[in-house]
């Protein structure tokens, strides 16, 4: 199987201006089903960022209302898709939706490994 890799710039949501953040991009590497590596890069001075406290890899609700990076995946042309939320805290969520913001349900997936450039958060992730 061939590995897919790409680096993509992300666009901020129009109702949430980026403030001190100059840009966000994501590096994607895919080696097959369940073999994803996403590296989100935030271009901002460290003092401009407020990282959530590290809590380790735990499923959590409402991450999109706080601090998280998101991934949306859709197979084919159908209306259904999957949504993944990843927080630098180690919290995560995974959902399946039947259509745009409709038919939300939990998606059962293995706990992802989330690391951060923040030493305390990375140490906690490595302990799990």
PDB file of C-alpha atoms in Angstrom, residues 5-128:
ATOM      1  CA  UNK A   5       1.395  12.567   2.661  1.00  0.00           C
ATOM      2  CA  UNK A   6       0.416  16.221   2.368  1.00  0.00           C
ATOM      3  CA  UNK A   7       0.819  19.546   4.160  1.00  0.00           C
ATOM      4  CA  UNK A   8      -2.271  21.740   4.001  1.00  0.00           C
ATOM      5  CA  UNK A   9      -2.859  25.296   5.251  1.00  0.00           C
ATOM      6  CA  UNK A  10      -6.066  25.622   7.267  1.00  0.00           C
ATOM      7  CA  UNK A  11      -8.538  28.506   7.109  1.00  0.00           C
ATOM      8  CA  UNK A  12      -9.983  30.027  10.311  1.00  0.00           C
ATOM      9  CA  UNK A  13     -13.726  29.950  10.834  1.00  0.00           C
ATOM     10  CA  UNK A  14     -15.157  33.342   9.764  1.00  0.00           C
ATOM     11  CA  UNK A  15     -16.804  34.005  13.156  1.00  0.00           C
ATOM     12  CA  UNK A  16     -13.625  33.187  15.104  1.00  0.00           C
ATOM     13  CA  UNK A  17     -10.759  35.424  13.926  1.00  0.00           C
ATOM     14  CA  UNK A  18      -7.314  33.964  14.675  1.00  0.00           C
ATOM     15  CA  UNK A  19      -6.062  36.823  16.909  1.00  0.00           C
ATOM     16  CA  UNK A  20      -2.321  36.407  17.517  1.00  0.00           C
ATOM     17  CA  UNK A  21      -2.131  33.257  15.394  1.00  0.00           C
ATOM     18  CA  UNK A  22      -0.513  33.881  12.017  1.00  0.00           C
ATOM     19  CA  UNK A  23      -1.608  30.568  10.560  1.00  0.00           C
ATOM     20  CA  UNK A  24      -2.360  26.900  11.155  1.00  0.00           C
ATOM     21  CA  UNK A  25      -1.436  24.006   8.909  1.00  0.00           C
ATOM     22  CA  UNK A  26      -1.673  20.252   9.127  1.00  0.00           C
ATOM     23  CA  UNK A  27       0.673  17.577   7.896  1.00  0.00           C
ATOM     24  CA  UNK A  28      -1.127  14.341   7.033  1.00  0.00           C
ATOM     25  CA  UNK A  29       0.448  10.939   6.570  1.00  0.00           C
ATOM     26  CA  UNK A  30      -1.707   7.893   5.830  1.00  0.00           C
ATOM     27  CA  UNK A  31      -0.412   4.325   5.689  1.00  0.00           C
ATOM     28  CA  UNK A  32      -3.770   2.542   5.585  1.00  0.00           C
ATOM     29  CA  UNK A  33      -6.915   2.029   7.686  1.00  0.00           C
ATOM     30  CA  UNK A  34      -6.277   3.209  11.236  1.00  0.00           C
ATOM     31  CA  UNK A  35      -2.771   4.345  10.362  1.00  0.00           C
ATOM     32  CA  UNK A  36      -3.054   8.140  10.346  1.00  0.00           C
ATOM     33  CA  UNK A  37      -0.561  10.696  11.569  1.00  0.00           C
ATOM     34  CA  UNK A  38      -1.744  14.300  11.800  1.00  0.00           C
ATOM     35  CA  UNK A  39       0.657  17.041  12.847  1.00  0.00           C
ATOM     36  CA  UNK A  40      -1.077  20.370  13.447  1.00  0.00           C
ATOM     37  CA  UNK A  41       1.300  23.353  13.379  1.00  0.00           C
ATOM     38  CA  UNK A  42       0.315  26.712  14.862  1.00  0.00           C
ATOM     39  CA  UNK A  43       2.326  29.749  13.775  1.00  0.00           C
ATOM     40  CA  UNK A  44       2.175  31.998  16.847  1.00  0.00           C
ATOM     41  CA  UNK A  45       4.483  33.203  19.583  1.00  0.00           C
ATOM     42  CA  UNK A  46       4.384  30.729  22.520  1.00  0.00           C
ATOM     43  CA  UNK A  47       3.173  33.418  24.917  1.00  0.00           C
ATOM     44  CA  UNK A  48       0.107  33.959  22.702  1.00  0.00           C
ATOM     45  CA  UNK A  49      -1.118  30.395  23.215  1.00  0.00           C
ATOM     46  CA  UNK A  50      -3.131  29.099  26.161  1.00  0.00           C
ATOM     47  CA  UNK A  51      -2.853  25.333  26.133  1.00  0.00           C
ATOM     48  CA  UNK A  52      -5.371  23.395  28.213  1.00  0.00           C
ATOM     49  CA  UNK A  53      -4.014  21.455  31.179  1.00  0.00           C
ATOM     50  CA  UNK A  54      -2.854  17.927  30.396  1.00  0.00           C
ATOM     51  CA  UNK A  55      -5.353  15.242  31.406  1.00  0.00           C
ATOM     52  CA  UNK A  56      -4.164  12.301  29.358  1.00  0.00           C
ATOM     53  CA  UNK A  57      -5.956  10.350  26.655  1.00  0.00           C
ATOM     54  CA  UNK A  58      -9.622  10.503  27.585  1.00  0.00           C
ATOM     55  CA  UNK A  59     -12.752  10.814  25.478  1.00  0.00           C
ATOM     56  CA  UNK A  60     -14.465  14.166  26.148  1.00  0.00           C
ATOM     57  CA  UNK A  61     -17.501  16.062  24.918  1.00  0.00           C
ATOM     58  CA  UNK A  62     -17.633  19.681  23.761  1.00  0.00           C
ATOM     59  CA  UNK A  63     -13.998  19.969  22.699  1.00  0.00           C
ATOM     60  CA  UNK A  64     -15.030  22.042  19.688  1.00  0.00           C
ATOM     61  CA  UNK A  65     -16.271  24.699  22.153  1.00  0.00           C
ATOM     62  CA  UNK A  66     -12.844  24.921  23.777  1.00  0.00           C
ATOM     63  CA  UNK A  67      -9.490  24.033  22.262  1.00  0.00           C
ATOM     64  CA  UNK A  68      -9.142  21.304  19.699  1.00  0.00           C
ATOM     65  CA  UNK A  69      -8.062  20.490  16.204  1.00  0.00           C
ATOM     66  CA  UNK A  70     -10.648  18.811  14.013  1.00  0.00           C
ATOM     67  CA  UNK A  71     -10.632  16.300  11.189  1.00  0.00           C
ATOM     68  CA  UNK A  72     -13.667  15.588   9.005  1.00  0.00           C
ATOM     69  CA  UNK A  73     -13.728  12.521   6.748  1.00  0.00           C
ATOM     70  CA  UNK A  74     -16.311  11.473   4.197  1.00  0.00           C
ATOM     71  CA  UNK A  75     -16.243   8.418   2.002  1.00  0.00           C
ATOM     72  CA  UNK A  76     -17.680   8.915  -1.462  1.00  0.00           C
ATOM     73  CA  UNK A  77     -20.343  11.467  -2.320  1.00  0.00           C
ATOM     74  CA  UNK A  78     -22.881  10.587   0.379  1.00  0.00           C
ATOM     75  CA  UNK A  79     -23.967  13.043   3.066  1.00  0.00           C
ATOM     76  CA  UNK A  80     -22.559  11.027   5.999  1.00  0.00           C
ATOM     77  CA  UNK A  81     -19.157  11.762   7.478  1.00  0.00           C
ATOM     78  CA  UNK A  82     -16.952  11.256  10.531  1.00  0.00           C
ATOM     79  CA  UNK A  83     -15.662  13.993  12.826  1.00  0.00           C
ATOM     80  CA  UNK A  84     -12.612  13.721  15.063  1.00  0.00           C
ATOM     81  CA  UNK A  85     -11.588  16.256  17.736  1.00  0.00           C
ATOM     82  CA  UNK A  86      -8.051  16.275  19.174  1.00  0.00           C
ATOM     83  CA  UNK A  87      -7.016  18.523  22.078  1.00  0.00           C
ATOM     84  CA  UNK A  88      -3.423  19.256  23.148  1.00  0.00           C
ATOM     85  CA  UNK A  89      -4.645  18.183  26.625  1.00  0.00           C
ATOM     86  CA  UNK A  90      -4.876  14.588  25.374  1.00  0.00           C
ATOM     87  CA  UNK A  91      -8.678  14.679  25.258  1.00  0.00           C
ATOM     88  CA  UNK A  92     -10.363  13.484  22.070  1.00  0.00           C
ATOM     89  CA  UNK A  93     -13.726  12.709  20.524  1.00  0.00           C
ATOM     90  CA  UNK A  94     -14.951  10.784  17.493  1.00  0.00           C
ATOM     91  CA  UNK A  95     -18.423  10.999  15.951  1.00  0.00           C
ATOM     92  CA  UNK A  96     -20.320   9.721  12.957  1.00  0.00           C
ATOM     93  CA  UNK A  97     -22.944  11.932  11.371  1.00  0.00           C
ATOM     94  CA  UNK A  98     -25.645  11.046   8.855  1.00  0.00           C
ATOM     95  CA  UNK A  99     -25.444  14.489   7.207  1.00  0.00           C
ATOM     96  CA  UNK A 100     -24.318  18.046   7.896  1.00  0.00           C
ATOM     97  CA  UNK A 101     -24.655  18.358  11.688  1.00  0.00           C
ATOM     98  CA  UNK A 102     -27.395  15.698  11.643  1.00  0.00           C
ATOM     99  CA  UNK A 103     -27.699  12.239  13.188  1.00  0.00           C
ATOM    100  CA  UNK A 104     -24.759  12.612  15.572  1.00  0.00           C
ATOM    101  CA  UNK A 105     -23.524   9.407  17.203  1.00  0.00           C
ATOM    102  CA  UNK A 106     -20.354   8.241  18.912  1.00  0.00           C
ATOM    103  CA  UNK A 107     -17.852   6.552  16.631  1.00  0.00           C
ATOM    104  CA  UNK A 108     -16.093   3.659  18.336  1.00  0.00           C
ATOM    105  CA  UNK A 109     -12.386   3.901  17.560  1.00  0.00           C
ATOM    106  CA  UNK A 110      -9.205   3.067  19.466  1.00  0.00           C
ATOM    107  CA  UNK A 111      -7.879   5.851  21.684  1.00  0.00           C
ATOM    108  CA  UNK A 112      -5.582   8.040  19.594  1.00  0.00           C
ATOM    109  CA  UNK A 113      -2.094   8.963  20.771  1.00  0.00           C
ATOM    110  CA  UNK A 114      -1.947  12.754  21.141  1.00  0.00           C
ATOM    111  CA  UNK A 115       1.320  14.525  21.874  1.00  0.00           C
ATOM    112  CA  UNK A 116       2.198  18.186  22.211  1.00  0.00           C
ATOM    113  CA  UNK A 117       5.293  20.358  22.228  1.00  0.00           C
ATOM    114  CA  UNK A 118       4.352  21.170  25.840  1.00  0.00           C
ATOM    115  CA  UNK A 119       6.621  18.935  27.944  1.00  0.00           C
ATOM    116  CA  UNK A 120       4.013  18.186  30.651  1.00  0.00           C
ATOM    117  CA  UNK A 121       1.426  17.133  28.092  1.00  0.00           C
ATOM    118  CA  UNK A 122       3.843  14.966  26.131  1.00  0.00           C
ATOM    119  CA  UNK A 123       5.084  13.236  29.315  1.00  0.00           C
ATOM    120  CA  UNK A 124       1.494  12.418  30.302  1.00  0.00           C
ATOM    121  CA  UNK A 125       0.750  10.991  26.849  1.00  0.00           C
ATOM    122  CA  UNK A 126       3.835   8.778  27.011  1.00  0.00           C
ATOM    123  CA  UNK A 127       2.792   7.344  30.396  1.00  0.00           C
ATOM    124  CA  UNK A 128      -0.443   5.903  28.988  1.00  0.00           C
TER     125      UNK A 128
END
